[in-house]
PDB file of C-alpha atoms and ligand atoms in Angstrom:
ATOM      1  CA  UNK S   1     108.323 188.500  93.386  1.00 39.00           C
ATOM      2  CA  UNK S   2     110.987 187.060  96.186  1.00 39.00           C
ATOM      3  CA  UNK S   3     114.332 188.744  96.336  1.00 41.00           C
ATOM      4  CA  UNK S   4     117.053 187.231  97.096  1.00 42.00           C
ATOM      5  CA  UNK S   5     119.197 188.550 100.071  1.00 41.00           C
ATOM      6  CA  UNK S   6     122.236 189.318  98.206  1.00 43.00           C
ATOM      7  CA  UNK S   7     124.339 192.123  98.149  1.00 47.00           C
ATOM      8  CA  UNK S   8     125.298 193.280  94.460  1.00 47.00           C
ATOM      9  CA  UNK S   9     129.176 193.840  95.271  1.00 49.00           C
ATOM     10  CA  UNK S  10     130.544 192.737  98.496  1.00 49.00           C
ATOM     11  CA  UNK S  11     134.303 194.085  99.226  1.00 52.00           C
ATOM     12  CA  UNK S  12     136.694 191.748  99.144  1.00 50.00           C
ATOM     13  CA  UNK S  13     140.038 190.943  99.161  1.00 42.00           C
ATOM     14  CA  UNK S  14     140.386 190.299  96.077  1.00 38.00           C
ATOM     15  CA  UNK S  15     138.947 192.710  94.218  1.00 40.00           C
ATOM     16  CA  UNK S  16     140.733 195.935  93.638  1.00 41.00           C
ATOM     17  CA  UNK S  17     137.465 198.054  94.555  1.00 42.00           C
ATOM     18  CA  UNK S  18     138.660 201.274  92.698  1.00 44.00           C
ATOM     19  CA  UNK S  19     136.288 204.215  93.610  1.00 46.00           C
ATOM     20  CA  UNK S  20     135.406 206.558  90.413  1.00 48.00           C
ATOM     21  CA  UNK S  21     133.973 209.598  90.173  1.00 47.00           C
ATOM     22  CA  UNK S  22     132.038 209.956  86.750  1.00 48.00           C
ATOM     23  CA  UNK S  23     131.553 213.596  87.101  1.00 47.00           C
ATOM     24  CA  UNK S  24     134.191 216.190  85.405  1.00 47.00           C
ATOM     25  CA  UNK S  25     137.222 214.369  86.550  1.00 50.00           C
ATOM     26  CA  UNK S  26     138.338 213.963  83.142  1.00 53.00           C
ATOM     27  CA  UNK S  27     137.838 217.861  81.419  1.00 57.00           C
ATOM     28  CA  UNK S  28     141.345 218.686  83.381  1.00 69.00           C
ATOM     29  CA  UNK S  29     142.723 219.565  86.667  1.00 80.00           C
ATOM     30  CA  UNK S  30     141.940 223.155  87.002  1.00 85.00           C
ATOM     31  CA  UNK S  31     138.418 222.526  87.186  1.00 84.00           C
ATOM     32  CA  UNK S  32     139.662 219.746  89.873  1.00 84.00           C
ATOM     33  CA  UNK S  33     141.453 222.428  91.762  1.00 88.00           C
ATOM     34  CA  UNK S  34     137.953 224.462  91.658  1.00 90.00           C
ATOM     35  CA  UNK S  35     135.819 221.912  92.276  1.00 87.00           C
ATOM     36  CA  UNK S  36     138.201 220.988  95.275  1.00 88.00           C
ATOM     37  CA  UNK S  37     138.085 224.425  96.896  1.00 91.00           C
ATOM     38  CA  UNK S  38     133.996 224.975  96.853  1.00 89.00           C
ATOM     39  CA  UNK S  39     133.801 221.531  98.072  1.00 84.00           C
ATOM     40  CA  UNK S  40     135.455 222.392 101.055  1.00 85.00           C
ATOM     41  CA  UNK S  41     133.727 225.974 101.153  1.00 86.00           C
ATOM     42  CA  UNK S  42     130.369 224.142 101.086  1.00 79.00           C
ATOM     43  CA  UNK S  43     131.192 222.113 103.503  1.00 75.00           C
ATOM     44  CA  UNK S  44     132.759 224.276 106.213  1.00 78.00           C
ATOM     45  CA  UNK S  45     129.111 226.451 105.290  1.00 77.00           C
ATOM     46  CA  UNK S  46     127.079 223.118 106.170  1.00 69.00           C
ATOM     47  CA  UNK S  47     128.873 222.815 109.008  1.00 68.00           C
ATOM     48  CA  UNK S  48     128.371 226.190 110.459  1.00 74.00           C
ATOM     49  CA  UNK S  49     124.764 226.925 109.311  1.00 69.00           C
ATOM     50  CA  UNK S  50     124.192 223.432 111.060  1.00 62.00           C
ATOM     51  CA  UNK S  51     125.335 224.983 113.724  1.00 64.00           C
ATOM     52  CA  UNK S  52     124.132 227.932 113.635  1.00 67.00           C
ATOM     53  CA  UNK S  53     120.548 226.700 112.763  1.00 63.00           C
ATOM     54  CA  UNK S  54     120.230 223.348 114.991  1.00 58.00           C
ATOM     55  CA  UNK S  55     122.449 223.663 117.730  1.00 59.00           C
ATOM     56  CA  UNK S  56     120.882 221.194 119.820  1.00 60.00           C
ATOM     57  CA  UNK S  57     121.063 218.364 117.340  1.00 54.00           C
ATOM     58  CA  UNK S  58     124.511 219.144 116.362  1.00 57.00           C
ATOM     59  CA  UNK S  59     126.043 219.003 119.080  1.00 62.00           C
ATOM     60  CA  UNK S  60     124.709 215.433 119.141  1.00 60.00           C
ATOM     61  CA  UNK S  61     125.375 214.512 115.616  1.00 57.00           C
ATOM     62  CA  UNK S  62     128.968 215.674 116.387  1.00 61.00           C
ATOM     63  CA  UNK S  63     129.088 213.434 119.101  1.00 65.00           C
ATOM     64  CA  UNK S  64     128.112 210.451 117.522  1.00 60.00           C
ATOM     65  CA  UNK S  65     130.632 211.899 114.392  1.00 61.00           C
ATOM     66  CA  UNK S  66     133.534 211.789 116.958  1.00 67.00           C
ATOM     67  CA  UNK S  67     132.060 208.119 117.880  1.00 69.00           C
ATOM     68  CA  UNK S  68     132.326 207.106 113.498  1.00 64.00           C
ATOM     69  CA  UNK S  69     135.295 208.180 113.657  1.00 67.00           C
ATOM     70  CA  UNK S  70     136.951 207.076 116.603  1.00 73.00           C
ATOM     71  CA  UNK S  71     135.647 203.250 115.453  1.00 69.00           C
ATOM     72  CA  UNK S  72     137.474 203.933 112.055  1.00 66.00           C
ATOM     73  CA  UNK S  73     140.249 204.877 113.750  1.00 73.00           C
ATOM     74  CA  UNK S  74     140.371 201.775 115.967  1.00 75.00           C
ATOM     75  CA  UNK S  75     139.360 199.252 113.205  1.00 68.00           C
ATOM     76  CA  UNK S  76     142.386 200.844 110.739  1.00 68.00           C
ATOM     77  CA  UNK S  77     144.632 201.454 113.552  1.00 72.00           C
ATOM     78  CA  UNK S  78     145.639 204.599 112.233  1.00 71.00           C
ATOM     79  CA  UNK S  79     146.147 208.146 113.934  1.00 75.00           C
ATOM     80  CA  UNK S  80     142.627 209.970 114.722  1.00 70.00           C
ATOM     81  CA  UNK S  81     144.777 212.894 112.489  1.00 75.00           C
ATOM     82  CA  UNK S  82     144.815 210.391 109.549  1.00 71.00           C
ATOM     83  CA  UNK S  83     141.390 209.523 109.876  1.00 66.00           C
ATOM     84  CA  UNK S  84     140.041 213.167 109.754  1.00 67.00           C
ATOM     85  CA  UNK S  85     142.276 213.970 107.136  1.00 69.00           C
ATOM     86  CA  UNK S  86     141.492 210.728 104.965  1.00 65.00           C
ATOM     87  CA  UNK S  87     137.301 210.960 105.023  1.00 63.00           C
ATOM     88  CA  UNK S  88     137.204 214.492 105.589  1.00 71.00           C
ATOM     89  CA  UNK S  89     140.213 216.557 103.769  1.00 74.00           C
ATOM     90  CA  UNK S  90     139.416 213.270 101.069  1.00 73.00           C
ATOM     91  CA  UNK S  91     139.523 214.635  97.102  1.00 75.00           C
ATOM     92  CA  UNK S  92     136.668 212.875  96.813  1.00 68.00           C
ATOM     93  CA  UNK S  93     134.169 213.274  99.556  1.00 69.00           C
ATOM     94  CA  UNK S  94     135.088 217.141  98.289  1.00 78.00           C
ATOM     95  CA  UNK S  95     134.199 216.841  94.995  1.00 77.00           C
ATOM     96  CA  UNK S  96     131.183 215.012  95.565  1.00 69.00           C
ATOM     97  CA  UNK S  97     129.863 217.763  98.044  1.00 74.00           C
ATOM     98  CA  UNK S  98     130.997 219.996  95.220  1.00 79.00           C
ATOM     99  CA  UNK S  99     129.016 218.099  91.846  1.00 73.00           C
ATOM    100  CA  UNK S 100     126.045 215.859  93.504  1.00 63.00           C
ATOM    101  CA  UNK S 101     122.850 218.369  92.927  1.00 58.00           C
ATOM    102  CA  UNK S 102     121.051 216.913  95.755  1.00 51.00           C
ATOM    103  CA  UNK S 103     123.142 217.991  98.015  1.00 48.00           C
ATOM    104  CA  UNK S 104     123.015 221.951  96.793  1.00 42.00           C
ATOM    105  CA  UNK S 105     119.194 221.467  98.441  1.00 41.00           C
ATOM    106  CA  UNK S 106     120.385 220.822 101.936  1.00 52.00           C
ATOM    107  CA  UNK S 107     118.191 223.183 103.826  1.00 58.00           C
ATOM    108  CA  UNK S 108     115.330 222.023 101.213  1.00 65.00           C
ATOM    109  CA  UNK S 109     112.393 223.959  99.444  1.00 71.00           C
ATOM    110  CA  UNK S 110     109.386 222.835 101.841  1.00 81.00           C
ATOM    111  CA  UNK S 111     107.967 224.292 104.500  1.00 81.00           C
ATOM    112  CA  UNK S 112     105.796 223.700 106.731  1.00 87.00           C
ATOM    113  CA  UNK S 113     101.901 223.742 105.644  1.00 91.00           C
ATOM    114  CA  UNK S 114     102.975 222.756 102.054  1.00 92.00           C
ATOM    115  CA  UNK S 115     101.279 220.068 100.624  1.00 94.00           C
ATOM    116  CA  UNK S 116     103.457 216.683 100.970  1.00 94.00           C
ATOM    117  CA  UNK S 117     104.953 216.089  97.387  1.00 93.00           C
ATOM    118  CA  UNK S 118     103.189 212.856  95.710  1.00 91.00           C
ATOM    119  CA  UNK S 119     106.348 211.024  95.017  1.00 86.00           C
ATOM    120  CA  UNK S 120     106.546 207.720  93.289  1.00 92.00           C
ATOM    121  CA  UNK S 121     107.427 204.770  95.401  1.00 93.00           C
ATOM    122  CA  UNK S 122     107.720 201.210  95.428  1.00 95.00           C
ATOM    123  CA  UNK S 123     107.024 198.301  97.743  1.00 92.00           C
ATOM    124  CA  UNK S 124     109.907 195.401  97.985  1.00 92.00           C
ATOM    125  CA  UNK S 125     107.912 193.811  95.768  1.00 93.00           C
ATOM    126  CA  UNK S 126     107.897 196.604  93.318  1.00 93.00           C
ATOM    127  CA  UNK S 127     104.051 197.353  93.719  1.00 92.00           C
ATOM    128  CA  UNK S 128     104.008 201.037  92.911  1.00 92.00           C
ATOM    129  CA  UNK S 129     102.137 203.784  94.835  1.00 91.00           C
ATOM    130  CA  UNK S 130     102.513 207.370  95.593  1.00 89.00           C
ATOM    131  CA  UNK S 131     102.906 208.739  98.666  1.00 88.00           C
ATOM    132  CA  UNK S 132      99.479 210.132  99.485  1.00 88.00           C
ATOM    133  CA  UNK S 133      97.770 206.973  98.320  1.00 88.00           C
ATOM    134  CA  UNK S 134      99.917 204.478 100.677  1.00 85.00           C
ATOM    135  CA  UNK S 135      97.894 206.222 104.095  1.00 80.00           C
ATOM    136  CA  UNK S 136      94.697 204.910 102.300  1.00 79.00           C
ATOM    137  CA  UNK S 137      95.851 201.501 102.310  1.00 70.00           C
ATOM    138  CA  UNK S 138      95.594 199.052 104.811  1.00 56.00           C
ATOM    139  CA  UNK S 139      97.649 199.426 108.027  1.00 55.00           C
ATOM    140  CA  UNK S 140      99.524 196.134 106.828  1.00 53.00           C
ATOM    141  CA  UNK S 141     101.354 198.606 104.789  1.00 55.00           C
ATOM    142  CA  UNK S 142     101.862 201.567 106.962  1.00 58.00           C
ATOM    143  CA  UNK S 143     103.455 200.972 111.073  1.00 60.00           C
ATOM    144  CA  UNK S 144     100.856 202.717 113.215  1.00 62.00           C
ATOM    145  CA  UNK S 145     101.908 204.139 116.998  1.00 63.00           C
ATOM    146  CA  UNK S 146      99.231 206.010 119.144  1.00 64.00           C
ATOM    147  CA  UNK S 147      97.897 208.410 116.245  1.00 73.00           C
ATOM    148  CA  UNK S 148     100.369 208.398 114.229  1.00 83.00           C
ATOM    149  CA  UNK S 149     101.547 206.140 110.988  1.00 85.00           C
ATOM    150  CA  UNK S 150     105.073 205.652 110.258  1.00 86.00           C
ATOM    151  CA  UNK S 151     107.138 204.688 107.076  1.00 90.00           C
ATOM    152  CA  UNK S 152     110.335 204.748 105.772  1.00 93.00           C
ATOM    153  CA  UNK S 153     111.647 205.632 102.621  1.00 95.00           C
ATOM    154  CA  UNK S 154     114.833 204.326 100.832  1.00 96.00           C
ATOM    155  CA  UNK S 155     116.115 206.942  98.697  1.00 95.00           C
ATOM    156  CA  UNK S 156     119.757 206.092  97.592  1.00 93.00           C
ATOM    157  CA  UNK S 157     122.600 203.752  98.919  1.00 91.00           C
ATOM    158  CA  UNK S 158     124.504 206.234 100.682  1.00 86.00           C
ATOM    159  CA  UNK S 159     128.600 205.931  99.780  1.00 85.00           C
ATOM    160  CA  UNK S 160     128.777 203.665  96.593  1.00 86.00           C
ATOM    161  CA  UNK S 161     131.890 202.881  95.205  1.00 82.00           C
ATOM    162  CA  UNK S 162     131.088 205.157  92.554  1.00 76.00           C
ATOM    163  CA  UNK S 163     130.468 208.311  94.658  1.00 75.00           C
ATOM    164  CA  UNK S 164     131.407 208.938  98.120  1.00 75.00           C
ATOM    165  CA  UNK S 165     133.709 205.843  98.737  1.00 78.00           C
ATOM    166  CA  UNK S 166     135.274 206.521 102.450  1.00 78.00           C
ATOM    167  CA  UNK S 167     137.536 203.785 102.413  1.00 76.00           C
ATOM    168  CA  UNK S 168     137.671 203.207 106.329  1.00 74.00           C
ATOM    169  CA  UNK S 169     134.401 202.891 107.064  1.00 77.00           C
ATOM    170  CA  UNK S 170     133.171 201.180 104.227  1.00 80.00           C
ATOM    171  CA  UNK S 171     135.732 198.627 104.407  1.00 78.00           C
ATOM    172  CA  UNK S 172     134.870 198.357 107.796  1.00 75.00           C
ATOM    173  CA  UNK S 173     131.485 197.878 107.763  1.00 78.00           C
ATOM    174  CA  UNK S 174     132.182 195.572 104.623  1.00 78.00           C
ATOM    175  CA  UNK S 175     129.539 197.804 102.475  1.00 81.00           C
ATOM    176  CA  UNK S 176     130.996 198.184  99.335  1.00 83.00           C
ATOM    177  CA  UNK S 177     128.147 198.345  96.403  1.00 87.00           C
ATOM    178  CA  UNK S 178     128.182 199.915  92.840  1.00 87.00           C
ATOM    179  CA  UNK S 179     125.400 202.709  92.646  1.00 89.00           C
ATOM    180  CA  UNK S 180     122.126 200.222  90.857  1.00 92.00           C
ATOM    181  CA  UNK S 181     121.566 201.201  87.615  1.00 92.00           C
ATOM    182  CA  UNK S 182     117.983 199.699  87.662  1.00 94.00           C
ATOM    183  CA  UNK S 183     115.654 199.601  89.796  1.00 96.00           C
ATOM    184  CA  UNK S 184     115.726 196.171  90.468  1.00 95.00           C
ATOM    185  CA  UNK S 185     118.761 196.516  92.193  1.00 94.00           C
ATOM    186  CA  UNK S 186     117.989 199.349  94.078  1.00 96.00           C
ATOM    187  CA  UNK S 187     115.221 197.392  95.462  1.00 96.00           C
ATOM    188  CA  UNK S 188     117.866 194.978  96.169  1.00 94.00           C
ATOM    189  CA  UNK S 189     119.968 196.807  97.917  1.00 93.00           C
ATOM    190  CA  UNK S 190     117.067 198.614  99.695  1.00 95.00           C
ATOM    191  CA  UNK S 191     116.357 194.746 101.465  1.00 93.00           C
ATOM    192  CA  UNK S 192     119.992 193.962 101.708  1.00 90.00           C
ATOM    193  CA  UNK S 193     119.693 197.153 104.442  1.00 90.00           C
ATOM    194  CA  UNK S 194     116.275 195.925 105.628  1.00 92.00           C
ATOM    195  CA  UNK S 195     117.431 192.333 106.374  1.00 91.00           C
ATOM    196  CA  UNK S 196     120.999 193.617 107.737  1.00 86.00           C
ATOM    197  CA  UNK S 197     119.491 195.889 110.464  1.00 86.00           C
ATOM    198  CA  UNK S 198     116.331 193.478 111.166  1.00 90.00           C
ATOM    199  CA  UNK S 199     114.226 196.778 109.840  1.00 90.00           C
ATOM    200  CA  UNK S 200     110.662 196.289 111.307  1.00 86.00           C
ATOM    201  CA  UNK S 201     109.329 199.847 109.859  1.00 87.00           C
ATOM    202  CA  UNK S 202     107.236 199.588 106.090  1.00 88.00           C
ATOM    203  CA  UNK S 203     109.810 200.248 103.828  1.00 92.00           C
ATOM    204  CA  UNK S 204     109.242 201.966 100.384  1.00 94.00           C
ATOM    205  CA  UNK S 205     111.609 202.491  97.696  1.00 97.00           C
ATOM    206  CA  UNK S 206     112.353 206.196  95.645  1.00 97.00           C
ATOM    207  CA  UNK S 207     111.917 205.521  92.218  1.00 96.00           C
ATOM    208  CA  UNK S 208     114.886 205.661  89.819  1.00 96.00           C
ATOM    209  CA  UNK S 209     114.342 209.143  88.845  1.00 94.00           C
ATOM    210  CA  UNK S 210     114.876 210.096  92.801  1.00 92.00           C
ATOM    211  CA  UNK S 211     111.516 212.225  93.377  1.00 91.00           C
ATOM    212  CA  UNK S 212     111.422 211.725  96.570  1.00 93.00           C
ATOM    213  CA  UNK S 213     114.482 212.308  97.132  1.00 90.00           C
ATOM    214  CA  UNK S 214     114.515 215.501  95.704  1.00 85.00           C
ATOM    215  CA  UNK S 215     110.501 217.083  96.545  1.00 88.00           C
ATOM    216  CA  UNK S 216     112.255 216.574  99.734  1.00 88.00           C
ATOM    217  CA  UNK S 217     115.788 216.986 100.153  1.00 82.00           C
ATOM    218  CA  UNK S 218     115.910 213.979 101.756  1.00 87.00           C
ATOM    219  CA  UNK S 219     119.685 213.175 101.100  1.00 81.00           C
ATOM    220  CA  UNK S 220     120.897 211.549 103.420  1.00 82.00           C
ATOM    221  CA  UNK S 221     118.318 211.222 105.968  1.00 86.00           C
ATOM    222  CA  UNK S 222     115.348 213.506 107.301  1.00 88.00           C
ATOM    223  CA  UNK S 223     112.498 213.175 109.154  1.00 91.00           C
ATOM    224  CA  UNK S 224     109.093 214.375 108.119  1.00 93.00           C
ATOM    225  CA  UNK S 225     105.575 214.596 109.336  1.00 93.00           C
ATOM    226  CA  UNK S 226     102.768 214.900 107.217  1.00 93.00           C
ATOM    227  CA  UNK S 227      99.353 215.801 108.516  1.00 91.00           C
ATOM    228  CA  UNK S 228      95.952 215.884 106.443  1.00 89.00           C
ATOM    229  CA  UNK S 229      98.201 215.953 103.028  1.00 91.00           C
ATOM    230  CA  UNK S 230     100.493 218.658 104.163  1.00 94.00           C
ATOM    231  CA  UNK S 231     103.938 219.280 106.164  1.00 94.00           C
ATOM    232  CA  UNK S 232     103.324 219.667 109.643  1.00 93.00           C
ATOM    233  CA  UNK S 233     107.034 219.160 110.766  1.00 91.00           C
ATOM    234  CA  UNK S 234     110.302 219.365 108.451  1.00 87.00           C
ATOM    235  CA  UNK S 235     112.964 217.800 110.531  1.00 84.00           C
ATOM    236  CA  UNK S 236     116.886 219.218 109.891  1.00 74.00           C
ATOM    237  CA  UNK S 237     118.802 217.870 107.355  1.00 70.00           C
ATOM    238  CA  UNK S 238     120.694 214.921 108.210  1.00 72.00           C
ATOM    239  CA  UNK S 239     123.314 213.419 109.738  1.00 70.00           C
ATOM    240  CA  UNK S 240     124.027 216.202 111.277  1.00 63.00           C
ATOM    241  CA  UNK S 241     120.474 217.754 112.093  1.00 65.00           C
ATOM    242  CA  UNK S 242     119.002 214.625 112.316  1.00 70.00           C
ATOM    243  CA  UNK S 243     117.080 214.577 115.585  1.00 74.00           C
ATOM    244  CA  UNK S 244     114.540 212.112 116.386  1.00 80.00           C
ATOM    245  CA  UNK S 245     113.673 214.216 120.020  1.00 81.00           C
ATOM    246  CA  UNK S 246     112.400 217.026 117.820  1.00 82.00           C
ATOM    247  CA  UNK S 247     109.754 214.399 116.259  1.00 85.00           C
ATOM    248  CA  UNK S 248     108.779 213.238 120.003  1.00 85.00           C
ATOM    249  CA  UNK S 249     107.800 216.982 120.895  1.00 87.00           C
ATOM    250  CA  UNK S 250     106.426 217.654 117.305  1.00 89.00           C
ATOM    251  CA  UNK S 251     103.773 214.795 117.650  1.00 88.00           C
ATOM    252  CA  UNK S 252     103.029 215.705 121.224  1.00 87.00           C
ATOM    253  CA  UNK S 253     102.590 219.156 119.752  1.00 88.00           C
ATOM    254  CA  UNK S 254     100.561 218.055 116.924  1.00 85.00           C
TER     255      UNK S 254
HETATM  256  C1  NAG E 301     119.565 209.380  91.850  1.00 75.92           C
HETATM  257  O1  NAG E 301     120.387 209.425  92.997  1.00 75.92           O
HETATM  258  C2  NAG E 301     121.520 208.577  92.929  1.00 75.92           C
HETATM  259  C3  NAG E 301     122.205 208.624  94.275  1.00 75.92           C
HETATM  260  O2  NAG E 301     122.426 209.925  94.729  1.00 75.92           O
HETATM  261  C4  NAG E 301     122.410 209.014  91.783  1.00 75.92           C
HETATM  262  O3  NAG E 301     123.511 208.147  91.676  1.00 75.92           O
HETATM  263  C5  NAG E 301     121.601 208.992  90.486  1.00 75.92           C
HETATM  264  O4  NAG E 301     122.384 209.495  89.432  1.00 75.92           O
HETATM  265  C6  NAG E 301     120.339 209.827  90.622  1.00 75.92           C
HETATM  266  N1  NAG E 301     119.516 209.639  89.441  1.00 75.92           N
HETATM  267  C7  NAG E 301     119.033 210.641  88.747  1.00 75.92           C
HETATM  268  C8  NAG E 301     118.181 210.289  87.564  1.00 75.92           C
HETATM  269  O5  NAG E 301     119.262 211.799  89.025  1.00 75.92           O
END
């Protein structure tokens, strides 16, 4: 199967790219108001437990934080103030932390020395595997460094217009899609990243059901590695654990 190198929803001038949230907005505005306020509870606890639990890499995802933002701020030319306030003070980036499930899991349920969960995934070309079974293919499949086999992993198109739309930076990176409804598109979308970044890394897709994504609390980013079936490193949860160092010292380690 080819796919085609084309982005399901583009932003554009045109279009009037209005961002919904499906969940509860609707059933009234005191469960808003609620909603609102353990957003930003869980939120200022992510933030300190990040810091309280991988200080090292959060001082560097703050860094590059100050960096997102400070290229928002120049693109939209408004106050640093504004930008804060708009992406992070935002209704909805709060009620998203507040309703997505996946995100309740940020710490995660492995640990190290359990087996690696055998989630479903799929090639571009929608071959289907499971996770174990893709390190007993050939190495076309699989990126191999030294001793050690990499892959990636798509698991979800991270701010959709449906979910956690931050209008300055997705505007200004121009990445403005719909959340896929099959899988079809998500594969889609998975190779609109691949070809947009030049991705070299294998590149597997969660299935539709997200079990991936879930046996590993994968959302938004995280690091793994897996040795003789099991966990032999959980990295923190990203962005702002995310630490590829940790993984250089892990594999020495190894
Ligand atoms: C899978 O994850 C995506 C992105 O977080 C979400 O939109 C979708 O509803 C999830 N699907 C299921 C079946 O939970």
């Amino acid at each position: 199967m080819r796919i085609k190198n084309k982005p399901i929803t583009r932003c554009n001038g045109d279009e009037k790219l209005r961002p919904k949230v499906k969940t509860l907005f609707d059933k009234g505005r005191l469960w808003i108001a609620c909603l609102l306020v353990y957003g930003f509870f869980k939120m200022m606890y992510m933030i300190i437990m990040s810091k309280i639990w991988y200080p090292r890499a959060f001082c560097r995802a703050a860094k590059l934080m100050d960096k997102v933002v400070e290229d928002a701020r120049q693109r939209s030319k408004l106050s640093k103030w504004q930008v804060m306030t708009r992406n992070f003070f935002n209704k909805q980036n709060l009620l998203s932390l507040a309703t997505d499930p996946d995100q309740v899991a940020i710490f995660g349920r492995l640990s190290v020395g359990d087996l690696a969960p055998p989630g479903v995934l799929y090639t571009l070309d929608k071959e289907v595997y499971n996770f174990h079974q893709i390190f007993q293919q050939s190495p076309m499949n699989i990126f191999v460094l030294n001793f050690a086999e990499f892959i990636t992993i798509y698991i979800a198109e991270a701010h959709t217009t449906d979910d956690w739309y931050i209008p300055d930076l997705n505007d200004g990176a121009g990445l403005c899609f719909h959340a896929p409804d099959t899988l079809d598109d998500k594969i889609r979308l998975a190779n609109n990243f691949r070809n947009d970044f030049c991705y070299k890394l294998p590149f597997y897709v969660d299935s539709m059901q997200n079990d991936s994504m879930r046996a590993y609390s994968a959302k938004p980013e995280r690091i793994y590695i897996v040795k003789d079936g099991r966990i032999a490193f959980k990295g923190g949860p990203g962005p702002f654990s995310y630490a590829l160092d940790e993984i250089d010292d892990a594999l020495r380690k190894l």
